[in-house]
PDB file of C-alpha atoms in Angstrom:
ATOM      1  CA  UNK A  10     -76.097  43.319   8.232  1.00  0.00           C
ATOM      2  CA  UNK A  11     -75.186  44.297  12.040  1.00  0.00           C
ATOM      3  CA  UNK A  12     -74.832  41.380  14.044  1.00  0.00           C
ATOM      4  CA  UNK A  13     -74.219  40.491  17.798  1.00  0.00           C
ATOM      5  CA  UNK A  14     -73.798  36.674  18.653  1.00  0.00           C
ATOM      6  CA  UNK A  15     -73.155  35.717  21.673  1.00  0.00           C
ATOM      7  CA  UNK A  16     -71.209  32.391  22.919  1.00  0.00           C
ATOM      8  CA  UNK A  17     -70.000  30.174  25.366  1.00  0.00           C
ATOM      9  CA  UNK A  18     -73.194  29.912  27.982  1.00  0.00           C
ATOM     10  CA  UNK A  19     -73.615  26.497  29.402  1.00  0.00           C
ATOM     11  CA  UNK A  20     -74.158  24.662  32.648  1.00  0.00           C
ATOM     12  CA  UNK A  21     -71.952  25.683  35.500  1.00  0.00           C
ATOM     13  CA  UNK A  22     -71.699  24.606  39.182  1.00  0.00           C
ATOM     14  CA  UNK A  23     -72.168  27.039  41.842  1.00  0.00           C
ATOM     15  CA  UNK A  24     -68.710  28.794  42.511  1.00  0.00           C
ATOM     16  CA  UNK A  25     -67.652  28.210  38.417  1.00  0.00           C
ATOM     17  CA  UNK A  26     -66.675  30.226  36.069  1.00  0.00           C
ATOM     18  CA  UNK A  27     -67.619  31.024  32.677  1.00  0.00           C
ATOM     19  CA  UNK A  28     -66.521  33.405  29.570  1.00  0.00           C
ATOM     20  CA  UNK A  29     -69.547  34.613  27.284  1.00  0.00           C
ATOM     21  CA  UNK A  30     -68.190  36.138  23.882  1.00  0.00           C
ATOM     22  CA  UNK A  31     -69.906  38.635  21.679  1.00  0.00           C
ATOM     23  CA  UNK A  32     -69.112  38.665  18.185  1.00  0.00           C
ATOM     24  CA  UNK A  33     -70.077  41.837  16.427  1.00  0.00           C
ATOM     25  CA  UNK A  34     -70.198  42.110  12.789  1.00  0.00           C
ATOM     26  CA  UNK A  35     -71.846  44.880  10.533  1.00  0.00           C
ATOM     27  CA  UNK A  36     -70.551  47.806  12.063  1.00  0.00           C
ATOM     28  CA  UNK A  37     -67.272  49.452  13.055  1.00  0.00           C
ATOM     29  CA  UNK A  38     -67.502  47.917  16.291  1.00  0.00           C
ATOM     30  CA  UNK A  39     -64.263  49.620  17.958  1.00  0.00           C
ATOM     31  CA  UNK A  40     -66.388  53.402  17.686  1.00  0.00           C
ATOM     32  CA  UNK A  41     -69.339  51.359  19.877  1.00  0.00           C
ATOM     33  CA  UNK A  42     -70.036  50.959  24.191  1.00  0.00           C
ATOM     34  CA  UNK A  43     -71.219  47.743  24.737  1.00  0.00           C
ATOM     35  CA  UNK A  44     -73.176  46.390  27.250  1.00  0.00           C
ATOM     36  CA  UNK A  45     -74.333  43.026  29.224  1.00  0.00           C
ATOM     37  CA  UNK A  46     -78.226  42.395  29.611  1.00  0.00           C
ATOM     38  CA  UNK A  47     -79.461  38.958  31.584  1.00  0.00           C
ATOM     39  CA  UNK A  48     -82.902  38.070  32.219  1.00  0.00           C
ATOM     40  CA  UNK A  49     -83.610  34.776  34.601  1.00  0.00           C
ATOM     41  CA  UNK A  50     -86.155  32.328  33.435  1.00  0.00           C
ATOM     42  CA  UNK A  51     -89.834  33.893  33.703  1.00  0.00           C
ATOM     43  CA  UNK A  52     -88.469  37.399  34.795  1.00  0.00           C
ATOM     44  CA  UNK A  53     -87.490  40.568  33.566  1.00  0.00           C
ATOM     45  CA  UNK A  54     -84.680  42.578  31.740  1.00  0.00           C
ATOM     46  CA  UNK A  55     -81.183  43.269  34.445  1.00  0.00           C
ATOM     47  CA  UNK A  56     -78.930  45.470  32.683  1.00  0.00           C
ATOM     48  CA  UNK A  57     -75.247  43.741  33.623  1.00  0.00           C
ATOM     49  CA  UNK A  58     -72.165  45.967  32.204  1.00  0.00           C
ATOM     50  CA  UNK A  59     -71.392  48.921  29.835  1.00  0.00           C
ATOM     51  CA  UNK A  60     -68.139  49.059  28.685  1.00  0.00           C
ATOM     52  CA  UNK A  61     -66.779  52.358  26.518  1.00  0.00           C
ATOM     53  CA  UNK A  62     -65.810  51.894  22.983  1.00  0.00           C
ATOM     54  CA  UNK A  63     -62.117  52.099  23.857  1.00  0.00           C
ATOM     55  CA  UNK A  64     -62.414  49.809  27.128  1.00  0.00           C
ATOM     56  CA  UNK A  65     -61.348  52.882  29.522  1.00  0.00           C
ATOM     57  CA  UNK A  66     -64.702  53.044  31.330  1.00  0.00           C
ATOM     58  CA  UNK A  67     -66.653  50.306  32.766  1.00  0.00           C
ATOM     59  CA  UNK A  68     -69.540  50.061  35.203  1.00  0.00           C
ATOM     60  CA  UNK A  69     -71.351  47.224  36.612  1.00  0.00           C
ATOM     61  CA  UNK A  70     -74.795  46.410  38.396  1.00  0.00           C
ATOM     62  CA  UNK A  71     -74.000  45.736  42.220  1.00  0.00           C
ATOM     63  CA  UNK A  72     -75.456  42.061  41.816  1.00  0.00           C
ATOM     64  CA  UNK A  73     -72.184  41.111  39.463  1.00  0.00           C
ATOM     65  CA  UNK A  74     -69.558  43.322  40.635  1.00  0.00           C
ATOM     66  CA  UNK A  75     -66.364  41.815  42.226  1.00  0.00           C
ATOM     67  CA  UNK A  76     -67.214  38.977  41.078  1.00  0.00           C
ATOM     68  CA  UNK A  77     -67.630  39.622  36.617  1.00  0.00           C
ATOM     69  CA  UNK A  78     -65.490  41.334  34.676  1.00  0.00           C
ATOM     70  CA  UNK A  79     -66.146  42.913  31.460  1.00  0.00           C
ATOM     71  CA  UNK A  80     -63.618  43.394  28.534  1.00  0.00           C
ATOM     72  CA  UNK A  81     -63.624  43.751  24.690  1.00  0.00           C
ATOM     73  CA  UNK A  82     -61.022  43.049  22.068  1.00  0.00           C
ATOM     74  CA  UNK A  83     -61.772  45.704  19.043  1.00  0.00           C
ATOM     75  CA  UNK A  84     -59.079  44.145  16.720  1.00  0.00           C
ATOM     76  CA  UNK A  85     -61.228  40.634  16.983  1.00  0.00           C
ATOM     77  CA  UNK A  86     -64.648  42.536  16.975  1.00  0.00           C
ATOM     78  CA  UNK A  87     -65.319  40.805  20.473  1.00  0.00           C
ATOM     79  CA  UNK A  88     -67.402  41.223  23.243  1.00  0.00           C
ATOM     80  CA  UNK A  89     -66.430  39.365  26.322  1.00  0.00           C
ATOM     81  CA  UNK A  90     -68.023  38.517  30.533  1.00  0.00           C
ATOM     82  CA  UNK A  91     -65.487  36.627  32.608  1.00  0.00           C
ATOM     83  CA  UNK A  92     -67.952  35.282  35.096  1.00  0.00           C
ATOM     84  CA  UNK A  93     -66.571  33.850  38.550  1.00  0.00           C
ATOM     85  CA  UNK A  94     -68.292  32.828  41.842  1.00  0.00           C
ATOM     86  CA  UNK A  95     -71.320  31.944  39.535  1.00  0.00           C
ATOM     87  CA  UNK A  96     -74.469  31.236  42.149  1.00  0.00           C
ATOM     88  CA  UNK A  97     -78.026  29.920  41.209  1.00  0.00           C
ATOM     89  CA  UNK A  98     -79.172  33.499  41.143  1.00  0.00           C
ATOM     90  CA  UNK A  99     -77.066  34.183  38.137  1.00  0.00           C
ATOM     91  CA  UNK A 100     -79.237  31.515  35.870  1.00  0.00           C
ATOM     92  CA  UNK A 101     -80.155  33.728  32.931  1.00  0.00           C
ATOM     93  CA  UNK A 102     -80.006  34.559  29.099  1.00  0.00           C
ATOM     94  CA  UNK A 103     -76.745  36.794  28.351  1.00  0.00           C
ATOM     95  CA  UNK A 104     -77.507  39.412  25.979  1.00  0.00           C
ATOM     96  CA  UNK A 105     -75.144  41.557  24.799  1.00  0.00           C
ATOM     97  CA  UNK A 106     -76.974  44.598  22.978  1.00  0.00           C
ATOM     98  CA  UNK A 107     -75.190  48.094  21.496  1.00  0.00           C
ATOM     99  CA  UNK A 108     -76.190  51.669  20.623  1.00  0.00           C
ATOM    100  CA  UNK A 109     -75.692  52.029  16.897  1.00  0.00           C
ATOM    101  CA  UNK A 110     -77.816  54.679  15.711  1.00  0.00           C
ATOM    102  CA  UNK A 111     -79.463  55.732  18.727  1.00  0.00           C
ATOM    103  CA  UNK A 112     -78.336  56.397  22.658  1.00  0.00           C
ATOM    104  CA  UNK A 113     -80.789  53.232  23.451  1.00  0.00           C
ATOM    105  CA  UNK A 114     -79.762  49.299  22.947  1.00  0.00           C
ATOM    106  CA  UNK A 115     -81.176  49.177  19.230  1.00  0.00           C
ATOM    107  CA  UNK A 116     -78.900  45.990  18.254  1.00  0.00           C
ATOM    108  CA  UNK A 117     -79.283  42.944  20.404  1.00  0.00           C
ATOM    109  CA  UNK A 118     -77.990  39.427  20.247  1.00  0.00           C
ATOM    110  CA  UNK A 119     -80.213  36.277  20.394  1.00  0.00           C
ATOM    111  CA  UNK A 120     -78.708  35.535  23.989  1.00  0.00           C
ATOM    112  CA  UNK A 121     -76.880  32.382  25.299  1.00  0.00           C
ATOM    113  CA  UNK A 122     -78.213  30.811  28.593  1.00  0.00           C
ATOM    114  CA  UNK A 123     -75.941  30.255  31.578  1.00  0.00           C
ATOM    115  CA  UNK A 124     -77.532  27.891  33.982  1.00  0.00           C
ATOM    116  CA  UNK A 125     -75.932  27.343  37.659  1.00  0.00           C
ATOM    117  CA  UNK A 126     -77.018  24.376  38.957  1.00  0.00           C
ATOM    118  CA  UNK A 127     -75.682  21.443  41.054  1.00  0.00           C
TER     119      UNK A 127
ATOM    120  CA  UNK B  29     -79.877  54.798  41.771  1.00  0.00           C
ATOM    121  CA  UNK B  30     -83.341  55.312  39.867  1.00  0.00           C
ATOM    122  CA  UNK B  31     -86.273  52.693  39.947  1.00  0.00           C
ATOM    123  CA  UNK B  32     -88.992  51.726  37.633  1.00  0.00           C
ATOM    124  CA  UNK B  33     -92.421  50.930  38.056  1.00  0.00           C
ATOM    125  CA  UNK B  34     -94.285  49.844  35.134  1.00  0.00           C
ATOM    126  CA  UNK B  35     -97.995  49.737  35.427  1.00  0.00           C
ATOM    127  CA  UNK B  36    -100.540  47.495  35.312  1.00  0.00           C
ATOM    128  CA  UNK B  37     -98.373  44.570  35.280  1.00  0.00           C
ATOM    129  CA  UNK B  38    -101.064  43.154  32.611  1.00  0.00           C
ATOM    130  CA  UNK B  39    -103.101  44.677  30.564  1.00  0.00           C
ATOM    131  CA  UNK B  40    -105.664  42.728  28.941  1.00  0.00           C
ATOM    132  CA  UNK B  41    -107.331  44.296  25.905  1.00  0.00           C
ATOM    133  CA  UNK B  42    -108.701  42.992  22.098  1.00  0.00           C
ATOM    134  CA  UNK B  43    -107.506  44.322  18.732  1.00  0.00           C
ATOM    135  CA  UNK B  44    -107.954  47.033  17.408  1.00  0.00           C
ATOM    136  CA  UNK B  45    -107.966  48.835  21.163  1.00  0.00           C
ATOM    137  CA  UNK B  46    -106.167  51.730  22.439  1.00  0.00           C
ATOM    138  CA  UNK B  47    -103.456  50.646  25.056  1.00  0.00           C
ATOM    139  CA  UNK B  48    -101.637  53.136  27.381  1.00  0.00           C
ATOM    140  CA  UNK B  49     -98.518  51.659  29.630  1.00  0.00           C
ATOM    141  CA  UNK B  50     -97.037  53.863  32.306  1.00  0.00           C
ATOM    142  CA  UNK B  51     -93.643  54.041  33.092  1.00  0.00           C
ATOM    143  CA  UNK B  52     -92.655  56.009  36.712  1.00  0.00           C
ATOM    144  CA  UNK B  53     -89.077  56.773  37.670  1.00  0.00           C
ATOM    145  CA  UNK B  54     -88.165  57.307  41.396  1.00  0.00           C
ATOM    146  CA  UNK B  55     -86.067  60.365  40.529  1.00  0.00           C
ATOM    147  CA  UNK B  56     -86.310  62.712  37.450  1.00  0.00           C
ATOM    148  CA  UNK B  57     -84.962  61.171  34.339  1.00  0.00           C
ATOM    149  CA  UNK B  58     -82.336  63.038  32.970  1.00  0.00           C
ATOM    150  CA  UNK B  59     -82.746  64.624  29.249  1.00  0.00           C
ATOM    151  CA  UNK B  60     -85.512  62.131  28.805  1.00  0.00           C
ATOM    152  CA  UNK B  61     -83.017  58.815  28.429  1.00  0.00           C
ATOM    153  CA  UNK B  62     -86.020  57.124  28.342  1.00  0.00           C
ATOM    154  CA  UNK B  63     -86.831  53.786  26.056  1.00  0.00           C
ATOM    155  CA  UNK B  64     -89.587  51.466  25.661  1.00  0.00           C
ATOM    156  CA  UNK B  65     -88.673  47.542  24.104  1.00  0.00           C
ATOM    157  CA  UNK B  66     -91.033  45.287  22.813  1.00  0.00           C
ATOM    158  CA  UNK B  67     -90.397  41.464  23.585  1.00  0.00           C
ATOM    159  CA  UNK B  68     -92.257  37.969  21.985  1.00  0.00           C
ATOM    160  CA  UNK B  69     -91.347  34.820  24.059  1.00  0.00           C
ATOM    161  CA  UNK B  70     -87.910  33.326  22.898  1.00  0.00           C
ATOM    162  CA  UNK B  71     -86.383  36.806  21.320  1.00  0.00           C
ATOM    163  CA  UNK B  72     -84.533  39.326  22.207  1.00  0.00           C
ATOM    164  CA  UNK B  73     -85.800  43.042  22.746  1.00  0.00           C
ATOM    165  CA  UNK B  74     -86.641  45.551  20.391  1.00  0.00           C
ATOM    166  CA  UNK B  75     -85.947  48.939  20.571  1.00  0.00           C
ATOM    167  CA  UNK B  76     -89.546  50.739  19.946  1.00  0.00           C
ATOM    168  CA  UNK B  77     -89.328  54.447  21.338  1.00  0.00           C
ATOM    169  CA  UNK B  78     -85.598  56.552  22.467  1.00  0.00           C
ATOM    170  CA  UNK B  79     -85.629  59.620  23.646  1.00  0.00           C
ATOM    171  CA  UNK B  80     -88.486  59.041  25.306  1.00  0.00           C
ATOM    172  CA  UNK B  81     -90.791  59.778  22.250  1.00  0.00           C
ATOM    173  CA  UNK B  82     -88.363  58.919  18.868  1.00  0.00           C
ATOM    174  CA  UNK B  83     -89.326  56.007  17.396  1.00  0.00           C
ATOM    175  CA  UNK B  84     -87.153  53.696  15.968  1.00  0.00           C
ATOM    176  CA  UNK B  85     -86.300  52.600  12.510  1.00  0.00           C
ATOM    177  CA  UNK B  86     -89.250  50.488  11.079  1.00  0.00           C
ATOM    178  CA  UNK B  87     -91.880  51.086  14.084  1.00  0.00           C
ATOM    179  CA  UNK B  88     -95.261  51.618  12.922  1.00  0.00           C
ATOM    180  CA  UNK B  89     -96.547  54.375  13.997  1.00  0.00           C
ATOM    181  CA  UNK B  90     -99.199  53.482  15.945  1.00  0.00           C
ATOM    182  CA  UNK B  91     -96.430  53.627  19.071  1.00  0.00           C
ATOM    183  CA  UNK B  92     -95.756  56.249  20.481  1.00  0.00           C
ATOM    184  CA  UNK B  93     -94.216  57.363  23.646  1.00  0.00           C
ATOM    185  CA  UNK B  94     -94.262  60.771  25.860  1.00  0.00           C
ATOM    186  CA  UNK B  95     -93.357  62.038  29.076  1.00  0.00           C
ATOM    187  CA  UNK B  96     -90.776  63.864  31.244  1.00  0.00           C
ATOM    188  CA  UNK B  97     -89.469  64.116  34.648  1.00  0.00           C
ATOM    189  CA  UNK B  98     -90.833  60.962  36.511  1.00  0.00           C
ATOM    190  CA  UNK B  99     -93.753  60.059  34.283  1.00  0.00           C
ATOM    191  CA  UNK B 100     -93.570  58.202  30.914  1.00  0.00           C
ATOM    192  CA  UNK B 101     -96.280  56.862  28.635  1.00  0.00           C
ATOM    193  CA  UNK B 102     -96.043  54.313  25.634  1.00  0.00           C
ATOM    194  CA  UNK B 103     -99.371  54.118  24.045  1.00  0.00           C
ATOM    195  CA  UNK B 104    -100.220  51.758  20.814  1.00  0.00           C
ATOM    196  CA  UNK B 105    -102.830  53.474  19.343  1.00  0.00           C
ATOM    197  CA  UNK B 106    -104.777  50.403  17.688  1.00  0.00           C
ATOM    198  CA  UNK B 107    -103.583  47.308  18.931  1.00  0.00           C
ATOM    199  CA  UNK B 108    -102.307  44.347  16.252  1.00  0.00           C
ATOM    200  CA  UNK B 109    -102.390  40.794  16.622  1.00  0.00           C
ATOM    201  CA  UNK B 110     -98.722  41.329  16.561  1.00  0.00           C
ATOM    202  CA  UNK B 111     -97.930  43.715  19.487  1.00  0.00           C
ATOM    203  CA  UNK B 112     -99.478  41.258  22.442  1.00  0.00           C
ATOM    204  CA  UNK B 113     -95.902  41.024  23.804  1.00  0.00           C
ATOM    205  CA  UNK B 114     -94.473  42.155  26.961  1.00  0.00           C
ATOM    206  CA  UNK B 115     -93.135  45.801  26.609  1.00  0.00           C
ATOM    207  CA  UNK B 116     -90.520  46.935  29.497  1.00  0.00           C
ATOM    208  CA  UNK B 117     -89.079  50.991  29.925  1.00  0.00           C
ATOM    209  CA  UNK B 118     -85.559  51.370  30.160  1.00  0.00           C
ATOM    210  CA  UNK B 119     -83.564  54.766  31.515  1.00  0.00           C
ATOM    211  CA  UNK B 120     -80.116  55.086  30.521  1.00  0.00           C
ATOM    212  CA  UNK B 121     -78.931  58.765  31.181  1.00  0.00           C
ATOM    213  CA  UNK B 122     -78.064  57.967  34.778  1.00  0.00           C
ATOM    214  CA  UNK B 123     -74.625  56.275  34.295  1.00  0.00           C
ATOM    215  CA  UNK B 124     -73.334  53.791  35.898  1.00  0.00           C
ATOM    216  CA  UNK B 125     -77.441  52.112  36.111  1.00  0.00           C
ATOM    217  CA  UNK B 126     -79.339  51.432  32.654  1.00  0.00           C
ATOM    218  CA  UNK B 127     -82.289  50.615  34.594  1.00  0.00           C
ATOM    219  CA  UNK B 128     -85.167  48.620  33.505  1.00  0.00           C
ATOM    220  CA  UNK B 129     -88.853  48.271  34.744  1.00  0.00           C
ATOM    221  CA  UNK B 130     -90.548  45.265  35.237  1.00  0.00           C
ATOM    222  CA  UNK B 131     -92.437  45.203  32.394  1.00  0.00           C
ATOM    223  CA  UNK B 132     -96.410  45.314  31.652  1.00  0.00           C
ATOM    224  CA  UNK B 133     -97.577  42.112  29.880  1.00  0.00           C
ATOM    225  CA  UNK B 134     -99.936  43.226  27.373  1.00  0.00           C
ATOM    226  CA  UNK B 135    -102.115  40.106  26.479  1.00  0.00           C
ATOM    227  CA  UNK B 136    -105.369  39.469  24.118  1.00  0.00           C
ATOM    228  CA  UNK B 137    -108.681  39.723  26.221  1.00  0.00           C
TER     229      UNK B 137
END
């Protein structure tokens, strides 16, 4: 069965930092982009980070960049966000979602929540 | 970088009704990298319609989407119990953005 599950959300102080995981099972995940998808509490889908199947091209909404930093580890089948500076605005459910048999996020995980809060 | 707008931002209508969501891009969509996604409260999305008019594996066909350019349309022909969800458009042929709309809440009247 093809799998995503994401890991390691949590509550965070403004300024923290936190590392979400992805583990991917089900498919050869090295041949695979990945992306990042949050959505805040009561709002819609944000689209994060893509990262290429090999890691050599990323990209990144202008909300995160500078300050998250996407990278995968195809030997471990992993998925990971290094998230610094955290603020309240980034309160959300991490997805992290793939394009197995289409060019559109067909596989998604079941999302961990990251909550920035004092 | 290309924006959304999904309209209405509800639609209220009963089963066994026709429902038609719009989906309008501020610049021309390339190749029609167009999706629609289906989402219940508490789950993740679900891919419904690539390409801007493929369905996906195990969607009913009921949905279906068209469009190119600027205008998109997903329309669920007779509405289930099942589909009141909220349904959001996606483009992803302008990298680095994988924009989303807002989404249209489609809810029983």
């Amino acid at each position: 069965e093809v799998q995503l599950v994401e890991s390691g959300g949590g509550l965070v102080q403004p300024g923290g930092s936190l590392r979400l995981s992805c583990a991917a099972s089900g498919f050869t995940f090295s041949s695979y982009e990945m992306n990042w998808v949050r959505q805040a509490p009561g709002k819609g889908l944000e689209w994060v980070s893509y990262i290429s199947s090999s890691g050599s091209t990323i990209y990144y909404a202008d909300s995160v960049k500078g300050r998250f930093t996407i990278s995968r580890d195809n030997a471990k089948n992993s998925l990971y966000l290094q998230m610094n500076s955290l603020r309240a605005e980034d309160t959300a459910v991490y997805y992290c979602a793939t394009t197995v048999r289409y060019d559109a996020f067909d596989i998604w995980g079941q999302g961990t929540m990251v909550t920035v809060s004092s | 970088e290309i924006v959304l707008t999904q309209s209405p931002g509800t639609l209220s209508l009963s089963p066994g009704e026709r429902a038609t969501l719009s989906c309008r891009a501020s610049q021309s969509v390339s190749s029609s990298y167009l999706a629609w996604y289906q989402q219940k409260p508490g789950q993740a999305p679900r891919l419904l319609i690539y390409g801007a008019s493929s369905r996906a594996t195990g969607i009913p066909d009921r949905f279906s989407g068209s469009g190119s350019g600027t205008d998109f349309t997903l329309t669920i022909s007779r509405l289930e119990p099942e589909d009141f969800a909220v349904y959001y458009c996606q483009q992803y042929g302008s990298s680095p953005e994988y924009t989303f709309g807002q989404g249209t809440k489609l809810e029983i009247k």
